[in-house]
Coordinates of C-alpha atoms and ligand atoms in Angstrom, one line a residue:
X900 CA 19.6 4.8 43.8
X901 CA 15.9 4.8 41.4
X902 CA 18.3 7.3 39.2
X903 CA 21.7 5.2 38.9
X904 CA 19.2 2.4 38.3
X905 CA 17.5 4.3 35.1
X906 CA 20.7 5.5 34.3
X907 CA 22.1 2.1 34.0
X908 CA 19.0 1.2 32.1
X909 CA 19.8 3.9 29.7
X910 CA 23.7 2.9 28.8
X911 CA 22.8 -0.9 28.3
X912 CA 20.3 0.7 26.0
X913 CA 22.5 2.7 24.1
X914 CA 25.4 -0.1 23.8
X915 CA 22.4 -2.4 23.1
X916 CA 21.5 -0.2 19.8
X917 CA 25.7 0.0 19.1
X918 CA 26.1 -3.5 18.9
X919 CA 23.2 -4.6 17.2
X920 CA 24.1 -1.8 14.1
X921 CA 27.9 -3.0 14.6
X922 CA 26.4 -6.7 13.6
X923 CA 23.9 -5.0 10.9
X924 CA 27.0 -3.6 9.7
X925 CA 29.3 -7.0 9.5
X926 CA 26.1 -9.1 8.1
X927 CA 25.8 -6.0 5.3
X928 CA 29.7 -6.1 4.7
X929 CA 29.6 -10.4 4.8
X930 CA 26.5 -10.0 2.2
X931 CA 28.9 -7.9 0.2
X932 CA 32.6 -9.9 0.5
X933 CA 32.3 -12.3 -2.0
X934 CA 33.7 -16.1 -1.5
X935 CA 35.8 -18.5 -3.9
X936 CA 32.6 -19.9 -5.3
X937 CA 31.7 -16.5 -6.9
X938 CA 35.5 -16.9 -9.3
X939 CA 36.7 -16.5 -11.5
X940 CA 34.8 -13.4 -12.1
X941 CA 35.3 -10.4 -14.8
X942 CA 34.5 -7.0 -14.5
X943 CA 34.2 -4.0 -17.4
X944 CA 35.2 -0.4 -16.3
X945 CA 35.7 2.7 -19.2
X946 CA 39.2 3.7 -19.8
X947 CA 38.8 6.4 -21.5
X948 CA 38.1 7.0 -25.4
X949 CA 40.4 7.0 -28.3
X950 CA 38.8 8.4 -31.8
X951 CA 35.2 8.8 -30.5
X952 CA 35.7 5.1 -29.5
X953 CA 35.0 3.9 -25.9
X954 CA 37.9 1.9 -24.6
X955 CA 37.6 -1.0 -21.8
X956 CA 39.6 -2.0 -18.8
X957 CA 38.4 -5.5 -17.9
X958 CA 40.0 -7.0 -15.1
X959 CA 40.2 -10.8 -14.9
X960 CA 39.9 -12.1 -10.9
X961 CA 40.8 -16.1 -9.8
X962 CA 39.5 -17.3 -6.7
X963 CA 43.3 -17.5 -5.4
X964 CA 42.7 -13.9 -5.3
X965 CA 45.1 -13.3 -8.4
X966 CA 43.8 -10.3 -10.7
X967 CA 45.1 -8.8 -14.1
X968 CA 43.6 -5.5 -16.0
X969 CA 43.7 -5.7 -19.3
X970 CA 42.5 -3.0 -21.9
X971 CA 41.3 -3.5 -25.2
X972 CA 44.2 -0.4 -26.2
X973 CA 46.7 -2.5 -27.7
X974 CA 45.7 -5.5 -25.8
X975 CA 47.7 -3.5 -23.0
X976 CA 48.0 -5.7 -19.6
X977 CA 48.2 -2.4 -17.3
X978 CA 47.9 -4.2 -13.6
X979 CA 49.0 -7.5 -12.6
X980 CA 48.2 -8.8 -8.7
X981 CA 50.5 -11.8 -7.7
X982 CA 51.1 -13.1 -4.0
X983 CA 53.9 -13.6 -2.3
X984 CA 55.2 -15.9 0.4
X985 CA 53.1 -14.0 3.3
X986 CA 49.7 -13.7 0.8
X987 CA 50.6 -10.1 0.3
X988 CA 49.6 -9.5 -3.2
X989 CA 51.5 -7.0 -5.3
X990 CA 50.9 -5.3 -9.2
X991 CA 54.3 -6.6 -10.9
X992 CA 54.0 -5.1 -14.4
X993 CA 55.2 -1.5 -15.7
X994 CA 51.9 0.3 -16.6
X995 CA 50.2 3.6 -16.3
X996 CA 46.8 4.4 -14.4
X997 CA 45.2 6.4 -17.2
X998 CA 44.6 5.5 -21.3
X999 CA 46.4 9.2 -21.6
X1000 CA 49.9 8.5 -20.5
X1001 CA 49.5 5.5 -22.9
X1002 CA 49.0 7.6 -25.9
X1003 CA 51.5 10.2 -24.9
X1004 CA 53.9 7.8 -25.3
X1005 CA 55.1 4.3 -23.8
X1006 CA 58.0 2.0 -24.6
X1007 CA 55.4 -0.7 -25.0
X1008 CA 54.2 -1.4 -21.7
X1009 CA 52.7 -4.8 -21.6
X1010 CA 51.3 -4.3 -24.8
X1011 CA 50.8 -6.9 -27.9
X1012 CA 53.2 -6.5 -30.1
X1013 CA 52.7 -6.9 -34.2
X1014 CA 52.7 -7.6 -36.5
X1015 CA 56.4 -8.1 -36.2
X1016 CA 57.8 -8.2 -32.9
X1017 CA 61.4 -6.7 -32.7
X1018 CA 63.6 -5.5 -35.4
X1019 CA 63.8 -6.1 -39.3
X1020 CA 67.0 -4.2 -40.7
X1021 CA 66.3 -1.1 -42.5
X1022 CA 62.2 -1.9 -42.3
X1023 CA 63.0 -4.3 -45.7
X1024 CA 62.4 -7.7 -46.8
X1025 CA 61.9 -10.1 -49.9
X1026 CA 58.7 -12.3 -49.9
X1027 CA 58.7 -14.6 -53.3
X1028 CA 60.8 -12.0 -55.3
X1029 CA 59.0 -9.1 -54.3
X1030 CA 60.4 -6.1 -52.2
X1031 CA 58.2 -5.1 -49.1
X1032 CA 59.1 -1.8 -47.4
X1033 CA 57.9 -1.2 -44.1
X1034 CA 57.5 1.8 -41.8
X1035 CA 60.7 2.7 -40.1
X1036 CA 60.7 4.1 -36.3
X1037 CA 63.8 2.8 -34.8
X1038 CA 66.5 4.5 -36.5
X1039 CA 66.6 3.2 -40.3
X1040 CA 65.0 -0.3 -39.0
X1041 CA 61.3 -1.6 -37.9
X1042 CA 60.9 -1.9 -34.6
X1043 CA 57.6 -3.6 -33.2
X1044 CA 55.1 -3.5 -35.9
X1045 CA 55.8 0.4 -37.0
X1046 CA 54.8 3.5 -36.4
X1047 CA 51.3 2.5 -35.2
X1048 CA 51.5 -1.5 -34.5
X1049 CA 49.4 -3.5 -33.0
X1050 CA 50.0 -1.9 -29.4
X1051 CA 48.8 1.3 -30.1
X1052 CA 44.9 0.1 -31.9
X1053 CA 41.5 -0.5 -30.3
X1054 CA 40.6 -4.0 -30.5
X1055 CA 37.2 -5.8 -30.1
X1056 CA 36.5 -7.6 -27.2
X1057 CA 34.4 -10.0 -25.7
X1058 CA 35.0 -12.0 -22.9
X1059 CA 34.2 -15.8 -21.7
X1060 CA 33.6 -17.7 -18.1
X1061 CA 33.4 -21.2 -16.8
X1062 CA 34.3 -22.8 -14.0
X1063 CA 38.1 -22.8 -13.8
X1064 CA 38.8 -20.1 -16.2
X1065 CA 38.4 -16.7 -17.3
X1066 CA 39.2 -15.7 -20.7
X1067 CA 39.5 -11.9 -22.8
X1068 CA 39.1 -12.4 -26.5
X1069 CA 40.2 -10.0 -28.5
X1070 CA 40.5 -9.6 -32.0
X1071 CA 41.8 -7.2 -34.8
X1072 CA 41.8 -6.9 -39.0
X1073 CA 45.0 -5.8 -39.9
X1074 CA 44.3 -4.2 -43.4
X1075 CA 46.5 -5.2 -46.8
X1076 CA 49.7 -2.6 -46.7
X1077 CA 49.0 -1.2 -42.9
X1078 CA 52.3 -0.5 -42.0
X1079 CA 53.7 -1.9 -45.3
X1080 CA 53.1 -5.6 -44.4
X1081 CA 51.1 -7.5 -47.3
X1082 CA 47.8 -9.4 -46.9
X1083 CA 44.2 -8.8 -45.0
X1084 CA 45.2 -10.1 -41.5
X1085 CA 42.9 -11.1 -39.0
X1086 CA 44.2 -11.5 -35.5
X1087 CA 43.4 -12.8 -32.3
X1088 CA 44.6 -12.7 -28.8
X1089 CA 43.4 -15.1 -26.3
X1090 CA 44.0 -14.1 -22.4
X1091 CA 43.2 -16.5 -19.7
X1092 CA 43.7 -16.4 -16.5
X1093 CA 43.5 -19.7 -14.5
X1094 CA 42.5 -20.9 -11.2
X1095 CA 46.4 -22.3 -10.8
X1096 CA 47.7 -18.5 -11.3
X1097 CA 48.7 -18.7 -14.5
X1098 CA 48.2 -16.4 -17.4
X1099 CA 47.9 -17.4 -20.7
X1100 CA 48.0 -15.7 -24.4
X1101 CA 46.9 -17.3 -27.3
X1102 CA 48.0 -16.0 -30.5
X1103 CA 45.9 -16.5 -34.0
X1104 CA 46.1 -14.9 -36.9
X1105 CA 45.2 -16.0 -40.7
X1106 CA 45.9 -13.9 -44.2
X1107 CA 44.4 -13.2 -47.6
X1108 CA 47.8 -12.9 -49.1
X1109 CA 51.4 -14.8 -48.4
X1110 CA 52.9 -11.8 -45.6
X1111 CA 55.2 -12.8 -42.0
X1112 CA 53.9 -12.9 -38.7
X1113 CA 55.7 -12.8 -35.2
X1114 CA 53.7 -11.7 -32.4
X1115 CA 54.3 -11.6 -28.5
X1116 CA 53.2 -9.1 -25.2
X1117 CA 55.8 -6.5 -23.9
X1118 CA 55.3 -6.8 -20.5
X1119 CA 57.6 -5.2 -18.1
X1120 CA 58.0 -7.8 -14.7
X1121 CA 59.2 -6.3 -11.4
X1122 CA 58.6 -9.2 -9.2
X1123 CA 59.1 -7.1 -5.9
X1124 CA 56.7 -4.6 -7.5
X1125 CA 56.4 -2.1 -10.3
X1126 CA 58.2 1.1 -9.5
X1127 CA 59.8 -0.5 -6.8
X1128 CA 63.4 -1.0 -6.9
X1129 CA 65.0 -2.3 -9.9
X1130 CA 65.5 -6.1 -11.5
X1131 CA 69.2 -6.7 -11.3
X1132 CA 68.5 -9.3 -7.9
X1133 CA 66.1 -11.3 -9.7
X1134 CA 67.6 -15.0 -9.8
X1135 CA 67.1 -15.7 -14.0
X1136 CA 67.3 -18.9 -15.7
X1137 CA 66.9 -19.4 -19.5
X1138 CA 67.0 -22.5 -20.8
X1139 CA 69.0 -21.1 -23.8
X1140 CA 72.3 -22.7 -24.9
X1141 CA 73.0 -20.4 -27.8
X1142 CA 71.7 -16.9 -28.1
X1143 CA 71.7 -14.6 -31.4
X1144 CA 74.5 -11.6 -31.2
X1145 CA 73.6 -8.3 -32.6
X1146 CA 75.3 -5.4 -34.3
X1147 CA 75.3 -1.8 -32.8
X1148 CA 71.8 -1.6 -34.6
X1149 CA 70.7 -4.7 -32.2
X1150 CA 70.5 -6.8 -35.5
X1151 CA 71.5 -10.1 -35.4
X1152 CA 74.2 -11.0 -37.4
X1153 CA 72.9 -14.1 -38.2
X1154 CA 75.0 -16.2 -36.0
X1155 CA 73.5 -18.5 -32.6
X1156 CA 76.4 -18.2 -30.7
X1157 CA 77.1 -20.7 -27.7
X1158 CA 76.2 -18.8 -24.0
X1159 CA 78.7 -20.7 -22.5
X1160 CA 81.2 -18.9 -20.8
X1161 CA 79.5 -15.6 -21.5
X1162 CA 77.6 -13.1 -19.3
X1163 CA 74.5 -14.5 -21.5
X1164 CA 75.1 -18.3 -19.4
X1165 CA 71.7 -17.9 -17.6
X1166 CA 71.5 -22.1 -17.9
X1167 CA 71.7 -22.0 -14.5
X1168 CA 69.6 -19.6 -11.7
X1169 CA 72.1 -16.2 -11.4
X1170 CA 71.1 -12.2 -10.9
X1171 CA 70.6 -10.5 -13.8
X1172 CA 72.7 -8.2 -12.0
X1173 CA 75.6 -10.2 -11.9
X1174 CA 77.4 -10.1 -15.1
X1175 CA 75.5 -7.1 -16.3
X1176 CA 78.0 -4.9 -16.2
X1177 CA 81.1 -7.0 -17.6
X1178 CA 83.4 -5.3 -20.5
X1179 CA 81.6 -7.1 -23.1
X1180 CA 80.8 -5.9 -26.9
X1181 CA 77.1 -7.1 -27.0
X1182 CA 76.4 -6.0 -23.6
X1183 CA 77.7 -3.1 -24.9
X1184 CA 75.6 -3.1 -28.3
X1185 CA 72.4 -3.9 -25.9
X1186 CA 73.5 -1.4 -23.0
X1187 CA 72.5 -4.6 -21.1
X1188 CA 70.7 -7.0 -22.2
X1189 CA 68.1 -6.7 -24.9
X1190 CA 68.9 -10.2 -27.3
X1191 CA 67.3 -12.9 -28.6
X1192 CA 67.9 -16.7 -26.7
X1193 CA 67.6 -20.0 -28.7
X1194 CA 65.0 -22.3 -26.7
X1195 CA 66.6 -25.8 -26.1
X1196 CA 63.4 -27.0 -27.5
X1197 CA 63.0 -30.3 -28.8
X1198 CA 58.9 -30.9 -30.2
X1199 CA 56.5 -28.6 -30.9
X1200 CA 54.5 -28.9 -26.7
X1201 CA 55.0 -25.6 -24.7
X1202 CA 58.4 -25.4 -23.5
X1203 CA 59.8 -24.0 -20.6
X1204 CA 62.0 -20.9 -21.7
X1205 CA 62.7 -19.1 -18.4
X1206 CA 62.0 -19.2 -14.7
X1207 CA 62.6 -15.8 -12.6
X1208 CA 63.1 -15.8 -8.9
X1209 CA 62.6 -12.2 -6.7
X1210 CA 64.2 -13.7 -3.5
X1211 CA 62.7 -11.1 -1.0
X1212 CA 59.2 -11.5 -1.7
X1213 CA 60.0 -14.9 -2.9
X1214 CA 57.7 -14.9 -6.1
X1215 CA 58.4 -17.0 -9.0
X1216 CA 57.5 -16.6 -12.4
X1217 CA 57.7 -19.9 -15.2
X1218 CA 57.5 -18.7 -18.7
X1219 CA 56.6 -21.8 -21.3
X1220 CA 55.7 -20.9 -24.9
X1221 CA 55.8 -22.7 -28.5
X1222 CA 58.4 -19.8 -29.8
X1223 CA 61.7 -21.1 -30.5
X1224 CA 63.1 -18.0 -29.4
X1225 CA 63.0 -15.4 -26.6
X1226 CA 64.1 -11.7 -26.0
X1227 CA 65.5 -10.8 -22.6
X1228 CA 65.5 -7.1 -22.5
X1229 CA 66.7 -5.8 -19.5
X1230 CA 64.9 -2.6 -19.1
X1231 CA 68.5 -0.7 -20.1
X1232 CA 66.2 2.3 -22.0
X1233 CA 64.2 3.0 -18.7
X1234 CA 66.1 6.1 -17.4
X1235 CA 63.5 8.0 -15.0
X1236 CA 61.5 9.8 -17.4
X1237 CA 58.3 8.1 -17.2
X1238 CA 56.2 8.2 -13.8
X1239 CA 53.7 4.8 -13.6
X1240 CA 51.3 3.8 -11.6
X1241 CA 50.6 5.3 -8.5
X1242 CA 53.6 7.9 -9.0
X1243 CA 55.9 5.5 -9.0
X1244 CA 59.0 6.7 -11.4
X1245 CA 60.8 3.7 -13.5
X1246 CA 64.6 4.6 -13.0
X1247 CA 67.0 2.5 -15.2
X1248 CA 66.4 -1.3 -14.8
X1249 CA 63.0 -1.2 -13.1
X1250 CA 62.1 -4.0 -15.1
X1251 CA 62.2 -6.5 -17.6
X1252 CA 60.8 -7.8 -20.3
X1253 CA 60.7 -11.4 -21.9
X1254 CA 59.2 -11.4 -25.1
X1255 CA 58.9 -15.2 -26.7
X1256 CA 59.1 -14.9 -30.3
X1257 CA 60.4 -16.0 -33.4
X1258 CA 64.3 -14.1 -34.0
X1259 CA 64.8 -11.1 -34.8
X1260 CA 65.0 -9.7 -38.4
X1261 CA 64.2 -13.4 -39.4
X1262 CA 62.5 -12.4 -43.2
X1263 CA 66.3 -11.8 -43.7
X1264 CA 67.9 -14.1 -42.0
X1265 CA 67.5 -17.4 -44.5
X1266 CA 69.1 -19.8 -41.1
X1267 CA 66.4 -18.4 -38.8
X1268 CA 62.7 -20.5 -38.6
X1269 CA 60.0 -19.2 -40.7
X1270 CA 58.0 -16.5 -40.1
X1271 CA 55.7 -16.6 -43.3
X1272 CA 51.9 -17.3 -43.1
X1273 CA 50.2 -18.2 -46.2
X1274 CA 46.6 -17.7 -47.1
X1275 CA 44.7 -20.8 -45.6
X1276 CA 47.2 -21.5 -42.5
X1277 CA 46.5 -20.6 -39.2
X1278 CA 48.9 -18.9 -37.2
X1279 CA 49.2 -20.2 -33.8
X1280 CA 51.6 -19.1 -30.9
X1281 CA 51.2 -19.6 -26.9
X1282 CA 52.7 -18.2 -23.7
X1283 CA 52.0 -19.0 -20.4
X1284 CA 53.3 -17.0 -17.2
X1285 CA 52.9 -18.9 -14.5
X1286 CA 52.9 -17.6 -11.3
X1287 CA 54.1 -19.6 -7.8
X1288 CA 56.2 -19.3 -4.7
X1289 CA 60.2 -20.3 -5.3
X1290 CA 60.0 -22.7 -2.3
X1291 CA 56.9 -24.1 -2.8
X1292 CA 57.7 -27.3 -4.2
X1293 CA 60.4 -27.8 -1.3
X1294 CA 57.8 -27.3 1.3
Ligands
GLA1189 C1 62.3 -4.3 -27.2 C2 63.6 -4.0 -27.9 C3 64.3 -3.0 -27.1 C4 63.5 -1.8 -26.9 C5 62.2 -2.2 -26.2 C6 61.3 -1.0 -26.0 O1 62.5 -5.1 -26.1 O2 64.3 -5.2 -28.1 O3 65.5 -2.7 -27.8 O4 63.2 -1.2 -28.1 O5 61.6 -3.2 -26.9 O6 62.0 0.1 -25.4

């Protein structure tokens, strides 16, 4: 009996010393889980170097648990972390893990785009009676700032918190004749990622010398999830009532043609999917869709350009900038050749891309809105990607 007793001693003993280091354990692990009060928050990790250079991965963290990576290699967003209707959150941007697969070549994932975002036929333009040629990497035209545009440079970085917000400054000096463009520019890209789950990009530049400007971020969206299925059941609406057609080249021919009755009526919700595959010469020209819509803007306040929809997971993204214009691309050059994150492989259509900018090829294109920047102007742009729940106002 004397032995069952000690014995009995000894297991409430040994369960004793259990659960006492089981409650060490949750006290340590409460100590370390942080709560809302301690966003937004940023955090600096190396990615890697590029010329002797150190490059950054900062990631930017609300308190709604919302969290986007961004490096300071062409401004690159490279993770994005939404929610969806359950809380499960979910990287929904194209992107690579390592600064390597970057450099060995990427169709601009989620990268800033200068200092001309999309094309200008045959890399040429006139700029007070003067001829300006410019590198050429997209057959004989300029695609995206050149050879080396701003996606593919280190930029400096600093970054700023308050209360609300958490912002990524970053900034670059374009010199006089990189790329062929004329005039010292300096630029600045403002990310901020807000406590209501949005993100927004500031755009800033100024010049020493009269040269054009259009910049914008070439982020690819998969609302279910990069690498995870492709885009065509997304619900898109574009508040577009003319859009710019485009020659076999995808230069616009200088024409806003009305969207009605064409596959390009996104006016109201419909899958990209839909109409994507209609006999139709400029789907044919974009292999899908890769052209330029004409905002209904009225005023120079943000503007709401286009709302996306993923119906499963039941994300939606709002897109508002000052741009007049914007490029839906739908991902038709993605063809399984590049592996992403996590070994994910982007097949044809794994996601899109909309780019607010000024139109295409605009320098020559006397109908289109300006592009110039003259010494002692400030070039200003804005985007926001919002980020909610498609029901949520219904609730
Ligand atoms: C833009 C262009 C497309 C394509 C992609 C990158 O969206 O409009 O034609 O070049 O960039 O692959």
């Amino acid at each position: 009996m004397k032995f069952r007793f000690k014995q009995f001693v000894y297991f409430c003993g040994i369960v004793g010393i259990g659960l006492a280091c089981q409650q060490r354990q949750a006290n340590q692990q409460e100590k370390e889980e942080k709560s809302p009060s301690d966003y937004p928050q940023v955090e600096q990790e190396s990615f890697g170097t590029i010329e002797g250079k150190e490059v950054t991965l900062f990631t930017l963290q609300n308190s709604q648990g919302m969290k986007v990576k961004i490096t300071n290699y062409g401004g690159i967003i490279s993770q994005l972390w939404v929610p969806d209707k359950e809380g499960q959150l979910e990287d929904v941007v194209l992107g690579f893990d390592h600064l390597e697969d970057y450099l060995k070549g990427s169709p601009y994932f989620g990268a800033i785009v200068g200092r001309y975002g999309n094309r200008i036929a045959k890399g040429q333009f006139e700029l007070d009676g003067e001829l300006y040629s410019l590198a050429t990497n997209d057959g004989s035209n300029h695609l995206h700032g050149g050879k080396k545009g701003f996606d593919k440079v280190l930029w400096d970085a600093e970054y700023l918190v308050d209360e609300k917000n958490v912002k990524l400054l970053l900034s670059y000096h374009s010199i006089d004749g990189e790329e062929g463009y004329p005039g010292n520019l300096s630029v600045k890209v403002v990310y901020t990622l807000t406590d209501e789950n949005a993100l927004k990009i500031e755009y800033y530049a100024t010049t020493d010398k009269k040269t054009i400007v259009n910049l914008t971020n070439h982020s690819y969206f998969n609302l279910k999830g990069a690498g995870k299925g492709d885009i065509l059941e997304h619900q898109l609406t574009i508040y577009a009532s003319k859009f710019s057609p485009v020659n076999q080249e995808l230069i616009p021919t200088g024409e806003l043609q009305p969207v009605e009755g064409t596959a390009f009526d996104f006016r109201k919700a419909v899958a990209v999917g839909a109409r994507i595959q209609k006999e139709d010469t400029q789907l044919k020209f974009g292999r899908g869709y890769d052209h330029n819509f004409v905002l209904n803007r009225t005023g120079e306040q943000l503007f709401e350009a286009a709302t996306v929809v993923e119906p499963v997971s039941g994300r939606k993204m709002q897109v508002f900038t000052s741009e007049p214009g914007v490029q839906f691309y739908s991902g038709n050059f993605l063809d399984g050749s590049l592996t992403g994150k996590d070994q994910r492989v982007y097949e044809h259509r794994y996601g899109f891309c909309l780019e607010t900018q000024h139109f295409p090829d605009t320098p020559n294109q006397p109908g289109f809105p300006s592009v110039i920047l003259e010494p002692g102007q400030t070039y200003q742009s804005t985007t926001v990607y919002k980020f909610s729940l498609a029901n949520e106002n219904k609730k």
